[in-house]
Short mmCIF file of C-alpha atoms and ligand atoms in Angstrom, two decimals:
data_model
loop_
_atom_site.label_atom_id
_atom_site.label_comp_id
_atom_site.label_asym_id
_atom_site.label_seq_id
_atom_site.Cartn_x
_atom_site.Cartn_y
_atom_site.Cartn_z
CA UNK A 1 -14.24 13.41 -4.79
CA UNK A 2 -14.80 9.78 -4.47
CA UNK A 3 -17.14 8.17 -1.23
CA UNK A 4 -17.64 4.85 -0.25
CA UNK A 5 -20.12 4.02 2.18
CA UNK A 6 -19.83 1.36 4.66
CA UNK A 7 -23.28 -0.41 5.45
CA UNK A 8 -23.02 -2.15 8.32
CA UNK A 9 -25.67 -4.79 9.76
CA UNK A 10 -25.84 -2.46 13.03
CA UNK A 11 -26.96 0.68 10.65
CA UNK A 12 -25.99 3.83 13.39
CA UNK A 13 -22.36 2.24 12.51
CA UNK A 14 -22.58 2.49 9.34
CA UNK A 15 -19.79 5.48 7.43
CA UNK A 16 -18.36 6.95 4.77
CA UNK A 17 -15.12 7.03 3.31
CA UNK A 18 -14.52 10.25 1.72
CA UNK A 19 -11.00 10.43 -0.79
CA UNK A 20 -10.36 13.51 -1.57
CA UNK A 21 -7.08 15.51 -3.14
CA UNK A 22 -6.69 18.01 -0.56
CA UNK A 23 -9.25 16.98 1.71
CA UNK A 24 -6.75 18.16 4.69
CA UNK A 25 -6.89 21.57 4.08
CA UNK A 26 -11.40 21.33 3.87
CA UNK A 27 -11.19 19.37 7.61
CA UNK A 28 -11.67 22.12 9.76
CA UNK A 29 -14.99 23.63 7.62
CA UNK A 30 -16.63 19.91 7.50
CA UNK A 31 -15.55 19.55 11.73
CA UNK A 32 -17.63 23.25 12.29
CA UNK A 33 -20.52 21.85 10.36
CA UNK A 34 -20.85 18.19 11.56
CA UNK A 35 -19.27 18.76 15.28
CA UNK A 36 -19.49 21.98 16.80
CA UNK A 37 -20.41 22.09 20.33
CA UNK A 38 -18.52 19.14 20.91
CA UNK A 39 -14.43 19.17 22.13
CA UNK A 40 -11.66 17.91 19.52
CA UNK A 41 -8.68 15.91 20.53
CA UNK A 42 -6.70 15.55 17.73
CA UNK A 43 -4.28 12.52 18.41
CA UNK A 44 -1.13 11.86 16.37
CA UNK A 45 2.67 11.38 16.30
CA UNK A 46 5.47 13.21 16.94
CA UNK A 47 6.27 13.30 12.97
CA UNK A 48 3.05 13.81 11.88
CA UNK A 49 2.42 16.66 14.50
CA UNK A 50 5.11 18.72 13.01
CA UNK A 51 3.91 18.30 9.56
CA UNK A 52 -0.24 18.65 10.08
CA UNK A 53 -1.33 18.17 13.35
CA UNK A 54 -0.10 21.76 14.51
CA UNK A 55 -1.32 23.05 11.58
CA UNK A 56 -5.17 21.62 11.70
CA UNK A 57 -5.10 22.31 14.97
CA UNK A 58 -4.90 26.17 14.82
CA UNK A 59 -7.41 25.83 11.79
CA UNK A 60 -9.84 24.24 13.69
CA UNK A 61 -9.39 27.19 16.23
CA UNK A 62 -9.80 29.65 14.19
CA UNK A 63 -13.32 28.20 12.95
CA UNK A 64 -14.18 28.45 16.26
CA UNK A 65 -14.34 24.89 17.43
CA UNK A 66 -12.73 23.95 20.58
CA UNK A 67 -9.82 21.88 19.86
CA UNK A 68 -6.54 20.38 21.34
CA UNK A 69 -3.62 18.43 20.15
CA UNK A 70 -1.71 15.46 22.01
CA UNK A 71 1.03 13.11 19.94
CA UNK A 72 3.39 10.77 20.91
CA UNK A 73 6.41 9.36 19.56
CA UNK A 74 6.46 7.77 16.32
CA UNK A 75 6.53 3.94 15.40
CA UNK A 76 5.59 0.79 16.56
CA UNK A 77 6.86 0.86 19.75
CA UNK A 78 4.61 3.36 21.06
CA UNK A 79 1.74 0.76 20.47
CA UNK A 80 1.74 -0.05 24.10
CA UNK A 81 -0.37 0.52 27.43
CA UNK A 82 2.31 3.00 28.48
CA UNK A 83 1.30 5.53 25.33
CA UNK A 84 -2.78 4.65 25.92
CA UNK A 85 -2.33 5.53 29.86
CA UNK A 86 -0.63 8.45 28.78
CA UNK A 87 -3.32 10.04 26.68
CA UNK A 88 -5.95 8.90 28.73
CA UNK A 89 -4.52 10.74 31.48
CA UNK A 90 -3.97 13.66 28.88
CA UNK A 91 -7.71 13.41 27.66
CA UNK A 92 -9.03 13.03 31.57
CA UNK A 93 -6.83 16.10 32.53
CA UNK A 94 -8.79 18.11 29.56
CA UNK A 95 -11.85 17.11 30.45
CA UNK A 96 -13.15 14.77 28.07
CA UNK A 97 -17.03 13.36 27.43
CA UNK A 98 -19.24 11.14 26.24
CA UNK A 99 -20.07 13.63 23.21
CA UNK A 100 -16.24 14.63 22.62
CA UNK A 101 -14.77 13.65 19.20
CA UNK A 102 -11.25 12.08 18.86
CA UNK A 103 -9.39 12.56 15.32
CA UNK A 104 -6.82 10.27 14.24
CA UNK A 105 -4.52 12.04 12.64
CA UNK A 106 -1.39 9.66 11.30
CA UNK A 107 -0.41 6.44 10.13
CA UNK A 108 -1.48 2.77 11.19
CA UNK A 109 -0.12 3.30 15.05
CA UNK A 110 -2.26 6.27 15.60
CA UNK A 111 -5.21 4.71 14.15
CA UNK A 112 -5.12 1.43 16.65
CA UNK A 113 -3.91 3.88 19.59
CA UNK A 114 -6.20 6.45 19.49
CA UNK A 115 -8.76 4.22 18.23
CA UNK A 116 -8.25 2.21 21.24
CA UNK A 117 -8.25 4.96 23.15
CA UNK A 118 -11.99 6.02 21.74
CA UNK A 119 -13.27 2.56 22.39
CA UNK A 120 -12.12 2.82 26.13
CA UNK A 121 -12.24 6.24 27.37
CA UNK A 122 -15.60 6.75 29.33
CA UNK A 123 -16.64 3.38 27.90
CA UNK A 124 -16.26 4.53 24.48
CA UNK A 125 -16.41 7.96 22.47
CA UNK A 126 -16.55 8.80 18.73
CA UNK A 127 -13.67 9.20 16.15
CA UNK A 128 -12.60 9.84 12.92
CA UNK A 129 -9.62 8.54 10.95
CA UNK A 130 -7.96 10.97 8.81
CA UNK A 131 -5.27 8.26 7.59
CA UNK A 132 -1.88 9.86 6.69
CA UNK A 133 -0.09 6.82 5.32
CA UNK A 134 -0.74 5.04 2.51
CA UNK A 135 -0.88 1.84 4.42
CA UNK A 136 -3.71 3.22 6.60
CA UNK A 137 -5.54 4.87 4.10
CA UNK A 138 -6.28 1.72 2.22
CA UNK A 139 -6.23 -0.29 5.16
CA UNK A 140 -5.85 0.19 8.72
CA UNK A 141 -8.42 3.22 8.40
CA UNK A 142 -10.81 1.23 7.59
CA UNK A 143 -12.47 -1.45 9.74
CA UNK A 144 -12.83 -0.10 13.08
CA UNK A 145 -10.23 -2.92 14.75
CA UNK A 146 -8.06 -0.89 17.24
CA UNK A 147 -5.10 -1.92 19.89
CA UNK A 148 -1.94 -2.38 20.85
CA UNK A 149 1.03 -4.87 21.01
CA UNK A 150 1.66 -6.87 23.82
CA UNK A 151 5.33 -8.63 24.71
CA UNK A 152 3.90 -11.77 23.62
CA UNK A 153 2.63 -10.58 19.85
CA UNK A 154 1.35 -7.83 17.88
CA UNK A 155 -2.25 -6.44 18.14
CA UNK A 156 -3.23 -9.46 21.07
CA UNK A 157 -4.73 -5.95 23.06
CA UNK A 158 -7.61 -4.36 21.44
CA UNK A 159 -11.49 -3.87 20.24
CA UNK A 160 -13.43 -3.71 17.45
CA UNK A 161 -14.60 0.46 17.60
CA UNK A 162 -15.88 1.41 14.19
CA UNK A 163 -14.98 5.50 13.83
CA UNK A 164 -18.07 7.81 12.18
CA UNK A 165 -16.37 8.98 9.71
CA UNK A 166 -12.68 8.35 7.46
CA UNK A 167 -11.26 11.45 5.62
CA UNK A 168 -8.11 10.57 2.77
CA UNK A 169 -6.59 12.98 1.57
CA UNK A 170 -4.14 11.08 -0.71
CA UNK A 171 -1.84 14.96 -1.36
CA UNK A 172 -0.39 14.32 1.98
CA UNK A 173 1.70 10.63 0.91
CA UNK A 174 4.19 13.65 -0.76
CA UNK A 175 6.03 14.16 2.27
CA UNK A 176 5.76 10.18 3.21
CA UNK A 177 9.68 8.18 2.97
CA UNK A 178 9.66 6.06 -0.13
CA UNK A 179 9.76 3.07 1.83
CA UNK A 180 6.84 4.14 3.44
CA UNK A 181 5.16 4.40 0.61
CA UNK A 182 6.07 0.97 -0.83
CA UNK A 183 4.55 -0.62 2.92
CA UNK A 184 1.66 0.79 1.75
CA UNK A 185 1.79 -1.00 -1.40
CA UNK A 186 2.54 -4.52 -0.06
CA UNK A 187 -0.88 -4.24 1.67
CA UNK A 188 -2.56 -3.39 -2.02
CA UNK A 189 -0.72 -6.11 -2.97
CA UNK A 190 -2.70 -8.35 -0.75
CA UNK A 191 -5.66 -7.30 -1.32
CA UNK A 192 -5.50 -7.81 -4.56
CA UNK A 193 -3.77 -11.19 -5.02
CA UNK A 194 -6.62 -12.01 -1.96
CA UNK A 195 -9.66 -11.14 -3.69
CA UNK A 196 -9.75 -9.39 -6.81
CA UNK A 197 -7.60 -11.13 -10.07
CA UNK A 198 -8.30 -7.28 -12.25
CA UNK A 199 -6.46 -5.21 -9.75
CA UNK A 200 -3.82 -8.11 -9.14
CA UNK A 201 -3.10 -7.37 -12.97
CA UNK A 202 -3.01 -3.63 -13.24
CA UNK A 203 -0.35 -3.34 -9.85
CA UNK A 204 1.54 -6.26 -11.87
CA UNK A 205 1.40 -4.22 -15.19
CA UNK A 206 2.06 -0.96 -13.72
CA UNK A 207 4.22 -1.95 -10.75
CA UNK A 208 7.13 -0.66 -12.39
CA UNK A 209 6.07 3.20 -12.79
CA UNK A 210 4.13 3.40 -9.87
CA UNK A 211 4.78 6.59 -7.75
CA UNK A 212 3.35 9.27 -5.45
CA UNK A 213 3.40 11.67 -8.15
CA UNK A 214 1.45 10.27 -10.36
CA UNK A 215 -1.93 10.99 -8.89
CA UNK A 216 -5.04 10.26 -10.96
CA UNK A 217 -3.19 6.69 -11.18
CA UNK A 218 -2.33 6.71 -7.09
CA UNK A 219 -6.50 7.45 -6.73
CA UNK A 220 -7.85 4.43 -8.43
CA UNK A 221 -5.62 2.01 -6.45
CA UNK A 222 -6.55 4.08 -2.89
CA UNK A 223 -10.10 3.68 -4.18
CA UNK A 224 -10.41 0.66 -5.08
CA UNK A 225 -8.58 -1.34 -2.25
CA UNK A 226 -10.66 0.65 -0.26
CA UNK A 227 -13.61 -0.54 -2.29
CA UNK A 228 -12.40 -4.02 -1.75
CA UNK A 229 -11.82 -3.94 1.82
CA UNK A 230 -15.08 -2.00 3.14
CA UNK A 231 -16.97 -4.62 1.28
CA UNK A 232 -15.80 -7.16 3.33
CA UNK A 233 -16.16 -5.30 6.89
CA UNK A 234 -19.75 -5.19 5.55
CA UNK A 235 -20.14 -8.76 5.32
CA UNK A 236 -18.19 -9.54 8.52
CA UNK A 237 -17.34 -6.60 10.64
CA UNK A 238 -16.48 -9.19 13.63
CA UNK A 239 -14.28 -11.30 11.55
CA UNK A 240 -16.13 -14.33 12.29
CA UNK A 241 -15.33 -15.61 9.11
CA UNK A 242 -14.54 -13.73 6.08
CA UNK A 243 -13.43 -10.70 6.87
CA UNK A 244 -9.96 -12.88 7.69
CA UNK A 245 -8.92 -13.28 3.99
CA UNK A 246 -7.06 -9.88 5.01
CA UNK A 247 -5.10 -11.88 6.86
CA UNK A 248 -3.71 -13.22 3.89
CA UNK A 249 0.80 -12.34 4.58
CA UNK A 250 -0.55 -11.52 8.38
CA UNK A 251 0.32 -15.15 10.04
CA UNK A 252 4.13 -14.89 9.12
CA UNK A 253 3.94 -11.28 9.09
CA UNK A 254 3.18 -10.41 12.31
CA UNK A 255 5.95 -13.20 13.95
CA UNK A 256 8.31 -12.21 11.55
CA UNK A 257 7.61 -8.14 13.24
CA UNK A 258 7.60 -9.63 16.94
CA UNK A 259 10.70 -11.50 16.01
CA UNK A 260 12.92 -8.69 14.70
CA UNK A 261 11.82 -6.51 17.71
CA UNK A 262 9.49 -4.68 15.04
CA UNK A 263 12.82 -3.82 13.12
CA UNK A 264 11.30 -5.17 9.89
CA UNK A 265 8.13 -2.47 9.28
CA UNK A 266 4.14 -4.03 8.84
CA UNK A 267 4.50 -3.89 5.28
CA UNK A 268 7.73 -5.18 4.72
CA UNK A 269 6.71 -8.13 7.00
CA UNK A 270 3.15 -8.49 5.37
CA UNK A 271 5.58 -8.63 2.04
CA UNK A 272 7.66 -11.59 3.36
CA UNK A 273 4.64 -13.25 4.59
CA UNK A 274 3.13 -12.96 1.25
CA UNK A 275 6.06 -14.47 0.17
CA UNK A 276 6.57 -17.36 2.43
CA UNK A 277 2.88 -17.75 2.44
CA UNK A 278 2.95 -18.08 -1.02
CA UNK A 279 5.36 -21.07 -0.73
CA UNK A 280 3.18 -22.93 1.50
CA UNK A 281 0.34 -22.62 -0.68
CA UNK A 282 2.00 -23.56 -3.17
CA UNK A 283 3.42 -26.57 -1.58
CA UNK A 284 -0.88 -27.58 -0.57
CA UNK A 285 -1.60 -27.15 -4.16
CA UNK A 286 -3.47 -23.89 -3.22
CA UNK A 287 -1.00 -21.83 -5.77
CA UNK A 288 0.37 -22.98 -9.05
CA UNK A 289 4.15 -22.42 -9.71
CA UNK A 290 2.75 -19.28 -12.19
CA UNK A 291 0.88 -17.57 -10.04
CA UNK A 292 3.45 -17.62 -7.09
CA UNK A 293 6.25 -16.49 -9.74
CA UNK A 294 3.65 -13.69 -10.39
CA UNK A 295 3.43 -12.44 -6.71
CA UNK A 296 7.04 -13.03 -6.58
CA UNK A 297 7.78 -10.72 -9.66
CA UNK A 298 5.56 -8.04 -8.32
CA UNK A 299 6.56 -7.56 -4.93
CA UNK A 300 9.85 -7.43 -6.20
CA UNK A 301 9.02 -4.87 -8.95
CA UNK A 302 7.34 -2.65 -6.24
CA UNK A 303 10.53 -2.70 -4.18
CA UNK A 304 9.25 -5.18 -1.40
CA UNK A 305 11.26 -7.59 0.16
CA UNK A 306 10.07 -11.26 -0.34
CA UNK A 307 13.15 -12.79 1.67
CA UNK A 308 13.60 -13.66 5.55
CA UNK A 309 15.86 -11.62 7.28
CA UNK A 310 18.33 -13.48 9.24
CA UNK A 311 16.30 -13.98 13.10
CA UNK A 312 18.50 -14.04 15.80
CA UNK A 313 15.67 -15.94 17.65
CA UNK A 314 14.15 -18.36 15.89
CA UNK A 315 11.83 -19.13 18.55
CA UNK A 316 10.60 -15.72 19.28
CA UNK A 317 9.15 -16.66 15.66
CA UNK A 318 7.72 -19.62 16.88
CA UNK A 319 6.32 -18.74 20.21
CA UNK A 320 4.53 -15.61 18.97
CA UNK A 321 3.44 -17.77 15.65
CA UNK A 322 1.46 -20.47 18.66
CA UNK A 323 0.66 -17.00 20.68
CA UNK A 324 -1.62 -15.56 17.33
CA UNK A 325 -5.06 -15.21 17.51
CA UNK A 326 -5.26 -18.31 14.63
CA UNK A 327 -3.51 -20.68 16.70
CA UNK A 328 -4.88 -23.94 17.78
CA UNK A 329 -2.24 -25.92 19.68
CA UNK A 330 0.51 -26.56 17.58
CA UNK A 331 -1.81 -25.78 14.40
CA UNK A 332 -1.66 -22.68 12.70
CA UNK A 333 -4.49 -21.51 10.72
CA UNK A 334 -3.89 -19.32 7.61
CA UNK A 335 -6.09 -17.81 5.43
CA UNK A 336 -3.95 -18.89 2.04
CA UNK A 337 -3.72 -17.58 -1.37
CA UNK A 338 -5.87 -20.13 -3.53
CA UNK A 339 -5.18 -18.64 -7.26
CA UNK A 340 -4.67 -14.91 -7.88
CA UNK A 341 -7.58 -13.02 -6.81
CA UNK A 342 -9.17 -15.90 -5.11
CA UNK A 343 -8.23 -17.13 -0.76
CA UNK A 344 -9.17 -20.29 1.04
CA UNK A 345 -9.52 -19.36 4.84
CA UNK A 346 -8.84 -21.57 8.00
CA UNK A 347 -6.25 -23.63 5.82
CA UNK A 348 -4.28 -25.76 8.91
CA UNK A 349 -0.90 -26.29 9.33
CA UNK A 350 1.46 -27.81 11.61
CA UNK A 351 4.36 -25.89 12.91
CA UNK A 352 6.72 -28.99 12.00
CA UNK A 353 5.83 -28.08 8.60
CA UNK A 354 5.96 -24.02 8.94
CA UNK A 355 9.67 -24.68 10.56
CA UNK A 356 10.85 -27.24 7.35
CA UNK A 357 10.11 -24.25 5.14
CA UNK A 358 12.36 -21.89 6.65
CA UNK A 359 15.06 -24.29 6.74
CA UNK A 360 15.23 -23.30 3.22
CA UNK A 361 13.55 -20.71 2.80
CA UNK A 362 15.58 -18.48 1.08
CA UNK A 363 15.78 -20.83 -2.29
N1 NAD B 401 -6.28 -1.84 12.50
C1 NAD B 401 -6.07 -2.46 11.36
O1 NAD B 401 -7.00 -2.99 10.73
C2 NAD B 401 -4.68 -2.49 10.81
C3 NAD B 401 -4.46 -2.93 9.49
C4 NAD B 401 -3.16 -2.88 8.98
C5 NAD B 401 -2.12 -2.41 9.78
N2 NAD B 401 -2.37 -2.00 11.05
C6 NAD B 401 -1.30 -1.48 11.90
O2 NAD B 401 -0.77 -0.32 11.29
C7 NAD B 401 0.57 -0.14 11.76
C8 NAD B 401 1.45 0.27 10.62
O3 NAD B 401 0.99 1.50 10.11
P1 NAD B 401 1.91 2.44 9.23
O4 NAD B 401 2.69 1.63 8.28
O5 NAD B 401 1.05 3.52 8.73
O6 NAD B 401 3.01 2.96 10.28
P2 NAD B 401 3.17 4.27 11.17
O7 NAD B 401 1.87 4.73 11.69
O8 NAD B 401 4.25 3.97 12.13
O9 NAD B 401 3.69 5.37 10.12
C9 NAD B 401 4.93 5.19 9.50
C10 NAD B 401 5.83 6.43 9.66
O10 NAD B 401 5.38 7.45 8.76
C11 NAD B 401 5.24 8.69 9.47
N3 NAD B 401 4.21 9.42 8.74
C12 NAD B 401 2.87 9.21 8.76
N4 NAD B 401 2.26 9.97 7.86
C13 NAD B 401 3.21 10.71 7.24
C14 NAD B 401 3.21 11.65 6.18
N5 NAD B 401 2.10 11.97 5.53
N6 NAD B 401 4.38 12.22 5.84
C15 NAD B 401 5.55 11.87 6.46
N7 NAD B 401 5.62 10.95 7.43
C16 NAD B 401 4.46 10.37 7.81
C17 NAD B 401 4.93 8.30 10.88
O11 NAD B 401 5.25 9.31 11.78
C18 NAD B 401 5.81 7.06 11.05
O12 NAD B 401 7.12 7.45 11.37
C19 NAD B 401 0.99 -1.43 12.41
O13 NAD B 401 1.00 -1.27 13.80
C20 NAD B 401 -0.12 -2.40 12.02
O14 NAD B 401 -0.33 -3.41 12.97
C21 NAD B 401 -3.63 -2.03 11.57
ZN1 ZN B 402 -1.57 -5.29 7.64
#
C-alpha cells in the first residue's frame, strides 16, 4: 500500500491518498470503521454502476452501514445542471445531512458532479473519491476542484470542495477501454513534461510496453503523478498561481472539447493541446526543436493523437478559447512548456497568433 498525504494550509482539509491493489473490495470495512452512523450515497455512472457500484453497494449493506446508490448516464454530457438537479432532488428525497457522506464512485465526470454536488447540497457535505479511471486517479481525484460544463465552455460552473479522503484501487483500470486507458496517460504525460524531467524520461523509455497488465510498473506512474500533483495543491490549493502549470495542454484542450461537441475525449484533447501547445512554445523560444520532437514521439508512442481534427466551427474554437477562465480580452494566457520537466505560467498570447498556427497546423 502506498499513501500520500495532502497538507493543506487550512489543516482540517488536509487527506490522504491511499493506492492500493484491490483497495475496492477493503471499502466497505474502512466505511464501517471511519463512517458509521452516518448515511452513504454512493454516486456514479450508468457503466460504472453495473460493474461496482451495485456491487459496493450491497457490501456496504451487509456491514451494516446505511447506504444507497444513484448514477447517471455516462460521459461528458451529463456534466450539466440537469444531472446535479437530478441528484439533488434524489439526495433531498432520501433525506440527506450535514453529517452524510457522498462517495464518488467513477471516472473524471462523477468526480466534478458529485463533487459539486457535495460542495452544494445543504451548503456543503463530505466526500470521498474512489477514482475508477486512470485519468481520475492521477488527476481529477485529486484537488478538490468540482463542476460542470456550461454551453459556453467546459468546467466555467463549479467550486473548489476538497473530499476527506481518495481511495485507488488501480485492479479496477482491467475492465477500462484501451482508449480510456491511453486518456489517462496523456494527462501523465503532462505532468511530467510540466514538472518533473525523470518521469518525462521513463514514460518516453517505456512508452512503448506500457499496459494495464503490467502492474508493479502501472503503480509507480499512478504514484508518482499523484506525488507530483498533490504537491502542488499543497502549495496552491486556490490556483492563485502555481497550481496552473496543470493547465499545461488545458487552453487548447478544453476549446478543442467544446468545439467538437465533446466528441474528441479530455485526454485526447489535453493530447492535441500538448501538441499544439508545444508548437507555440516552441515558436516563443520556450521549447527547443528536441524537446518538442520528444513530446511529439511520445504521445505518439502511447497512442495519443497530437493532430487537429477537422472543426466544423472554427469559431466555436475561438469563442470558447476568449470564454476560458485565462482569457484577458483578446489575450490568452497559457501556462507553456519551458524545457521538459520545467513550465512558465501566465505566458500571453494573442488570438491573431493562436489562429496563424492552425492555419497550418497539421505540418
Ligand atoms: N476536477 C479536476 O481537477 C479534473 C482534472 C482532469 C479532468 N477532469 C474532468 O474529468 C473528465 C474526464 O474524466 P474521465 O476521462 O475519467 O471520463 P469519464 O468519467 O467519462 O469516464 C470515461 C468512461 O469510462 C467509464 N468507466 C469508468 N471507470 C471504468 C472502469 N473501471 N471500467 C470500465 N469503464 C469505466 C465511464 O463510465 C465512462 O464511460 C472531464 O470532464 C474533465 O474535465 C477534472
Ligand atoms: Zn485534464
Amino acid at each position: 500500500m502506498k499513501q500520500v498525504h495532502l497538507r493543506l494550509r487550512e489543516r482540517p482539509r488536509s487527506y490522504t491518498i491511499t493506492i492500493q491493489s484491490g483497495l475496492l473490495e477493503d471499502l466497505p470495512a474502512l466505511m464501517a470503521k471511519k463512517w458509521r452512523g452516518c448515511a452513504l450515497f454512493i454516486v456514479t455512472d450508468e457503466n460504472v454502476e453495473k460493474l461496482y457500484g451495485r456491487n459496493l453497494l450491497l457490501r456496504c449493506i451487509d456491514v451494516g452501514l446505511n447506504a444507497s446508490l444513484l448514477f447517471f448516464p455516462a460521459g461528458e454530457r451529463s456534466k450539466n445542471f440537469k444531472t446535479i438537479h437530478a441528484l439533488q432532488t434524489a439526495l433531498l428525497e432520501n433525506r440527506v445531512r450535514r453529517d452524510s457522506l457522498i462517495i464518488a464512485l467513477g471516472g473524471g465526470v462523477v468526480g466534478d458532479v458529485a463533487g459539486f454536488v457535495a460542495a452544494t447540497i445543504l451548503r456543503g457535505v463530505k466526500y470521498i473519491h474512489v477514482p475508477t479511471t486512470l485519468l481520475a486517479q492521477v488527476d481529477s481525484s485529486i484537488g478538490g476542484k468540482v463542476g460542470i460544463d456550461h454551453p459556453l465552455g467546459k468546467n466555467l460552473i463549479g467550486a473548489f470542495h476538497q473530499p476527506s479522503a481518495v481511495y485507488v484501487d488501480p485492479l479496477v483500470l482491467k475492465t477500462l477501454p484501451a482508449m480510456e486507458f491511453r486518456n489517462g496517460l496523456s494527462e501523465i504525460v503532462k505532468i511530467a513534461a510540466a514538472l518533473d524531467g525523470r518521469l518525462f524520461s521513463s514514460l518516453e523509455k517505456n512508452a512503448p510496453s506500457l499496459s494495464r497488465e503490467n502492474a508493479s510498473q502501472l503503480m509507480k506512474l499512478i504514484y508518482r503523478a499523484v506525488e507530483l500533483k498533490a504537491a502542488i495543491v499543497a502549495k496552491d490549493e486556490l490556483e492563485s498561481g502555481l497550481r496552473s502549470v496543470l493547465n499545461v495542454g488545458h487552453t487548447i484542450g478544453h476549446a478543442l472539447e467544446a468545439a467538437t461537441s465533446y466528441k474528441l475525449k479530455h485526454g485526447e484533447a489535453v493530447s492535441i493541446g500538448i501538441a499544439i501547445e508545444s508548437r507555440l512554445a516552441q515558436r516563443l523560444g520556450l521549447l527547443s526543436h528536441h524537446e518538442r520532437t520528444r513530446i511529439l514521439a511520445t504521445l505518439t508512442a502511447l497512442k495519443l493523437p497530437i493532430r487537429v481534427p477537422p472543426l466544423k466551427r472554427m469559431s466555436k474554437f475561438f469563442t470558447v478559447l476568449s470564454a476560458d477562465k485565462k482569457s484577458l480580452g483578446s489575450t490568452i494566457r497559457f501556462s507553456m512548456l519551458a524545457g521538459i520537466g520545467r513550465t512558465a505560467i501566465d505566458v500571453r498570447v494573442s488570438t491573431d497568433h493562436i489562429a496563424q498556427l492552425f492555419d497550418n497546423s497539421n505540418d
